[in-house]
């Protein structure tokens, strides 16, 4: 697995030894960063930034090496977080069809079925995974706003 943060020495040298992208997670991976950039672009009316953010996520989703680094079904570091983040990005995307949500939903469900959840809680367990799956299945923003704690909706529900 690729390191998911830089060391003090790397920061001081303004260079990293990381050989490629880390896990595609909402919390500090490409998907979460892409969503943050997309939201900034939408707020600023910056279509070029929006395109770059959406391309970053699309590239991440097309990279099996990155996807293979997901080792659980959780919201925080797993398939459910990737699913929910992608759904939110696609909802605001200039080209929402590029994100293959049905395929991502299938992979998330299959992973959850094959490996089970590590816990019962929201961020690391079955509760969060099922909420993400439900959101995509009904294709409607959560009425409860449950994913606001992930800063994915930014009050845009």
PDB file of C-alpha atoms in Angstrom:
ATOM      1  CA  UNK A   1       0.000   0.000   0.000  1.00  0.00           C
ATOM      2  CA  UNK A   2       1.220   3.493  -0.837  1.00  0.00           C
ATOM      3  CA  UNK A   3       1.790   5.877   2.069  1.00  0.00           C
ATOM      4  CA  UNK A   4      -1.168   8.144   2.692  1.00  0.00           C
ATOM      5  CA  UNK A   5       0.692  11.077   4.149  1.00  0.00           C
ATOM      6  CA  UNK A   6       4.015  12.767   3.714  1.00  0.00           C
ATOM      7  CA  UNK A   7       6.704  12.770   6.391  1.00  0.00           C
ATOM      8  CA  UNK A   8       8.164  15.908   7.970  1.00  0.00           C
ATOM      9  CA  UNK A   9      11.339  15.363   5.982  1.00  0.00           C
ATOM     10  CA  UNK A  10       9.382  15.129   2.722  1.00  0.00           C
ATOM     11  CA  UNK A  11       7.507  18.308   3.598  1.00  0.00           C
ATOM     12  CA  UNK A  12      10.736  20.121   4.448  1.00  0.00           C
ATOM     13  CA  UNK A  13      12.320  19.041   1.146  1.00  0.00           C
ATOM     14  CA  UNK A  14       9.154  19.831  -0.812  1.00  0.00           C
ATOM     15  CA  UNK A  15       9.380  16.363  -2.392  1.00  0.00           C
ATOM     16  CA  UNK A  16       7.766  13.002  -1.746  1.00  0.00           C
ATOM     17  CA  UNK A  17       8.965   9.442  -2.120  1.00  0.00           C
ATOM     18  CA  UNK A  18       5.439   8.227  -2.795  1.00  0.00           C
ATOM     19  CA  UNK A  19       5.374   6.152  -5.974  1.00  0.00           C
ATOM     20  CA  UNK A  20       1.726   6.643  -6.820  1.00  0.00           C
ATOM     21  CA  UNK A  21      -1.745   7.382  -5.489  1.00  0.00           C
ATOM     22  CA  UNK A  22      -2.844   5.906  -2.177  1.00  0.00           C
ATOM     23  CA  UNK A  23      -6.169   4.315  -1.353  1.00  0.00           C
ATOM     24  CA  UNK A  24      -9.081   5.981  -3.131  1.00  0.00           C
ATOM     25  CA  UNK A  25     -10.837   7.129   0.048  1.00  0.00           C
ATOM     26  CA  UNK A  26     -13.028  10.098   0.874  1.00  0.00           C
ATOM     27  CA  UNK A  27     -10.982  11.133   3.893  1.00  0.00           C
ATOM     28  CA  UNK A  28      -7.554  11.778   2.322  1.00  0.00           C
ATOM     29  CA  UNK A  29      -7.519  10.050  -1.013  1.00  0.00           C
ATOM     30  CA  UNK A  30      -8.222  11.243  -4.532  1.00  0.00           C
ATOM     31  CA  UNK A  31     -12.039  10.957  -4.232  1.00  0.00           C
ATOM     32  CA  UNK A  32     -12.318  13.232  -1.199  1.00  0.00           C
ATOM     33  CA  UNK A  33      -9.840  15.717  -2.601  1.00  0.00           C
ATOM     34  CA  UNK A  34     -11.622  15.694  -5.959  1.00  0.00           C
ATOM     35  CA  UNK A  35     -14.949  16.400  -4.244  1.00  0.00           C
ATOM     36  CA  UNK A  36     -13.437  19.263  -2.247  1.00  0.00           C
ATOM     37  CA  UNK A  37     -12.018  20.763  -5.455  1.00  0.00           C
ATOM     38  CA  UNK A  38     -15.316  20.254  -7.270  1.00  0.00           C
ATOM     39  CA  UNK A  39     -17.218  22.042  -4.491  1.00  0.00           C
ATOM     40  CA  UNK A  40     -14.707  24.899  -4.562  1.00  0.00           C
ATOM     41  CA  UNK A  41     -15.069  25.115  -8.337  1.00  0.00           C
ATOM     42  CA  UNK A  42     -18.859  25.206  -8.098  1.00  0.00           C
ATOM     43  CA  UNK A  43     -18.707  27.936  -5.452  1.00  0.00           C
ATOM     44  CA  UNK A  44     -16.319  30.012  -7.589  1.00  0.00           C
ATOM     45  CA  UNK A  45     -17.886  29.259 -10.959  1.00  0.00           C
ATOM     46  CA  UNK A  46     -14.535  27.832 -12.093  1.00  0.00           C
ATOM     47  CA  UNK A  47     -15.408  25.304 -14.808  1.00  0.00           C
ATOM     48  CA  UNK A  48     -11.759  24.442 -15.516  1.00  0.00           C
ATOM     49  CA  UNK A  49     -11.169  23.470 -11.869  1.00  0.00           C
ATOM     50  CA  UNK A  50     -14.410  21.497 -11.917  1.00  0.00           C
ATOM     51  CA  UNK A  51     -13.338  19.573 -15.026  1.00  0.00           C
ATOM     52  CA  UNK A  52      -9.936  18.767 -13.478  1.00  0.00           C
ATOM     53  CA  UNK A  53     -11.516  17.574 -10.235  1.00  0.00           C
ATOM     54  CA  UNK A  54     -13.994  15.355 -12.049  1.00  0.00           C
ATOM     55  CA  UNK A  55     -11.258  13.991 -14.312  1.00  0.00           C
ATOM     56  CA  UNK A  56      -9.152  13.136 -11.244  1.00  0.00           C
ATOM     57  CA  UNK A  57     -11.989  11.066  -9.818  1.00  0.00           C
ATOM     58  CA  UNK A  58     -12.771   9.417 -13.151  1.00  0.00           C
ATOM     59  CA  UNK A  59      -9.098   8.478 -13.522  1.00  0.00           C
ATOM     60  CA  UNK A  60      -9.044   7.081 -10.012  1.00  0.00           C
ATOM     61  CA  UNK A  61     -12.116   4.926 -10.689  1.00  0.00           C
ATOM     62  CA  UNK A  62     -10.523   3.579 -13.880  1.00  0.00           C
ATOM     63  CA  UNK A  63      -7.297   2.595 -12.082  1.00  0.00           C
ATOM     64  CA  UNK A  64      -7.516  -0.984 -10.812  1.00  0.00           C
ATOM     65  CA  UNK A  65      -4.247  -0.531  -8.911  1.00  0.00           C
ATOM     66  CA  UNK A  66      -5.850   2.183  -6.803  1.00  0.00           C
ATOM     67  CA  UNK A  67      -9.099   0.270  -6.344  1.00  0.00           C
ATOM     68  CA  UNK A  68      -7.194  -2.840  -5.241  1.00  0.00           C
ATOM     69  CA  UNK A  69      -5.946  -0.866  -2.230  1.00  0.00           C
ATOM     70  CA  UNK A  70      -9.456  -0.776  -0.744  1.00  0.00           C
ATOM     71  CA  UNK A  71      -9.487  -3.478   1.922  1.00  0.00           C
ATOM     72  CA  UNK A  72     -12.879  -2.982   3.550  1.00  0.00           C
ATOM     73  CA  UNK A  73     -16.419  -1.861   2.850  1.00  0.00           C
ATOM     74  CA  UNK A  74     -16.417   1.144   5.210  1.00  0.00           C
ATOM     75  CA  UNK A  75     -17.217   4.786   4.603  1.00  0.00           C
ATOM     76  CA  UNK A  76     -13.939   5.996   6.006  1.00  0.00           C
ATOM     77  CA  UNK A  77     -11.381   3.903   4.148  1.00  0.00           C
ATOM     78  CA  UNK A  78     -13.377   1.599   1.929  1.00  0.00           C
ATOM     79  CA  UNK A  79     -15.811   0.954  -0.860  1.00  0.00           C
ATOM     80  CA  UNK A  80     -18.816   2.688   0.727  1.00  0.00           C
ATOM     81  CA  UNK A  81     -16.925   5.965   1.080  1.00  0.00           C
ATOM     82  CA  UNK A  82     -15.805   5.760  -2.527  1.00  0.00           C
ATOM     83  CA  UNK A  83     -19.392   5.032  -3.557  1.00  0.00           C
ATOM     84  CA  UNK A  84     -20.926   7.930  -1.596  1.00  0.00           C
ATOM     85  CA  UNK A  85     -18.246  10.374  -2.675  1.00  0.00           C
ATOM     86  CA  UNK A  86     -18.641   9.371  -6.316  1.00  0.00           C
ATOM     87  CA  UNK A  87     -22.420   9.713  -6.093  1.00  0.00           C
ATOM     88  CA  UNK A  88     -22.061  13.238  -4.722  1.00  0.00           C
ATOM     89  CA  UNK A  89     -19.521  14.185  -7.404  1.00  0.00           C
ATOM     90  CA  UNK A  90     -21.697  12.712 -10.164  1.00  0.00           C
ATOM     91  CA  UNK A  91     -24.747  14.613  -8.882  1.00  0.00           C
ATOM     92  CA  UNK A  92     -22.940  17.900  -9.556  1.00  0.00           C
ATOM     93  CA  UNK A  93     -20.790  16.790 -12.497  1.00  0.00           C
ATOM     94  CA  UNK A  94     -20.729  18.287 -15.945  1.00  0.00           C
ATOM     95  CA  UNK A  95     -20.786  14.700 -17.317  1.00  0.00           C
ATOM     96  CA  UNK A  96     -22.315  12.437 -14.637  1.00  0.00           C
ATOM     97  CA  UNK A  97     -22.327   9.384 -16.927  1.00  0.00           C
ATOM     98  CA  UNK A  98     -18.542   9.042 -16.767  1.00  0.00           C
ATOM     99  CA  UNK A  99     -18.633   7.642 -13.220  1.00  0.00           C
ATOM    100  CA  UNK A 100     -20.306   4.193 -13.700  1.00  0.00           C
ATOM    101  CA  UNK A 101     -22.274   4.297 -10.465  1.00  0.00           C
ATOM    102  CA  UNK A 102     -24.069   0.987 -11.171  1.00  0.00           C
ATOM    103  CA  UNK A 103     -20.714  -0.786 -11.536  1.00  0.00           C
ATOM    104  CA  UNK A 104     -19.354   0.856  -8.394  1.00  0.00           C
ATOM    105  CA  UNK A 105     -22.519  -0.052  -6.479  1.00  0.00           C
ATOM    106  CA  UNK A 106     -22.157  -3.676  -7.590  1.00  0.00           C
ATOM    107  CA  UNK A 107     -18.515  -3.824  -6.503  1.00  0.00           C
ATOM    108  CA  UNK A 108     -19.362  -2.294  -3.117  1.00  0.00           C
ATOM    109  CA  UNK A 109     -22.207  -4.737  -2.522  1.00  0.00           C
ATOM    110  CA  UNK A 110     -20.062  -7.668  -3.614  1.00  0.00           C
ATOM    111  CA  UNK A 111     -17.199  -6.640  -1.329  1.00  0.00           C
ATOM    112  CA  UNK A 112     -19.568  -6.198   1.621  1.00  0.00           C
ATOM    113  CA  UNK A 113     -21.123  -9.606   0.935  1.00  0.00           C
ATOM    114  CA  UNK A 114     -17.793 -11.387   0.507  1.00  0.00           C
ATOM    115  CA  UNK A 115     -15.907  -9.771   3.392  1.00  0.00           C
ATOM    116  CA  UNK A 116     -18.534  -8.380   5.734  1.00  0.00           C
ATOM    117  CA  UNK A 117     -18.183  -5.154   7.684  1.00  0.00           C
ATOM    118  CA  UNK A 118     -15.412  -4.746  10.243  1.00  0.00           C
ATOM    119  CA  UNK A 119     -17.832  -3.193  12.808  1.00  0.00           C
ATOM    120  CA  UNK A 120     -21.420  -2.001  13.179  1.00  0.00           C
ATOM    121  CA  UNK A 121     -20.703   1.737  13.345  1.00  0.00           C
ATOM    122  CA  UNK A 122     -21.081   4.556  10.842  1.00  0.00           C
ATOM    123  CA  UNK A 123     -17.557   5.322   9.661  1.00  0.00           C
ATOM    124  CA  UNK A 124     -15.970   1.887   9.837  1.00  0.00           C
ATOM    125  CA  UNK A 125     -18.886  -0.494   9.691  1.00  0.00           C
ATOM    126  CA  UNK A 126     -22.059  -1.813   8.220  1.00  0.00           C
ATOM    127  CA  UNK A 127     -24.207   1.222   9.156  1.00  0.00           C
ATOM    128  CA  UNK A 128     -22.252   3.558   6.893  1.00  0.00           C
ATOM    129  CA  UNK A 129     -21.926   1.008   4.120  1.00  0.00           C
ATOM    130  CA  UNK A 130     -25.667   0.385   4.062  1.00  0.00           C
ATOM    131  CA  UNK A 131     -26.450   4.101   4.111  1.00  0.00           C
ATOM    132  CA  UNK A 132     -24.219   4.654   1.090  1.00  0.00           C
ATOM    133  CA  UNK A 133     -25.732   1.689  -0.742  1.00  0.00           C
ATOM    134  CA  UNK A 134     -29.233   2.955   0.056  1.00  0.00           C
ATOM    135  CA  UNK A 135     -28.424   6.465  -1.220  1.00  0.00           C
ATOM    136  CA  UNK A 136     -27.217   5.132  -4.543  1.00  0.00           C
ATOM    137  CA  UNK A 137     -30.042   2.603  -4.823  1.00  0.00           C
ATOM    138  CA  UNK A 138     -32.755   5.256  -4.409  1.00  0.00           C
ATOM    139  CA  UNK A 139     -30.652   7.881  -6.251  1.00  0.00           C
ATOM    140  CA  UNK A 140     -31.823  10.621  -3.925  1.00  0.00           C
ATOM    141  CA  UNK A 141     -29.855  12.822  -1.553  1.00  0.00           C
ATOM    142  CA  UNK A 142     -30.275  11.593   2.019  1.00  0.00           C
ATOM    143  CA  UNK A 143     -33.231  13.404   3.609  1.00  0.00           C
ATOM    144  CA  UNK A 144     -31.471  13.073   6.955  1.00  0.00           C
ATOM    145  CA  UNK A 145     -28.318  14.665   5.573  1.00  0.00           C
ATOM    146  CA  UNK A 146     -26.281  11.872   7.164  1.00  0.00           C
ATOM    147  CA  UNK A 147     -23.330  12.416   4.829  1.00  0.00           C
ATOM    148  CA  UNK A 148     -22.916  16.043   5.919  1.00  0.00           C
ATOM    149  CA  UNK A 149     -20.484  14.718   8.532  1.00  0.00           C
ATOM    150  CA  UNK A 150     -18.262  13.663   5.619  1.00  0.00           C
ATOM    151  CA  UNK A 151     -18.412  17.194   4.139  1.00  0.00           C
ATOM    152  CA  UNK A 152     -19.582  15.725   0.851  1.00  0.00           C
ATOM    153  CA  UNK A 153     -22.816  17.634   0.458  1.00  0.00           C
ATOM    154  CA  UNK A 154     -21.621  20.995   1.822  1.00  0.00           C
ATOM    155  CA  UNK A 155     -25.214  21.956   2.504  1.00  0.00           C
ATOM    156  CA  UNK A 156     -26.260  21.271  -1.074  1.00  0.00           C
ATOM    157  CA  UNK A 157     -28.817  18.494  -0.319  1.00  0.00           C
TER     158      UNK A 157
END
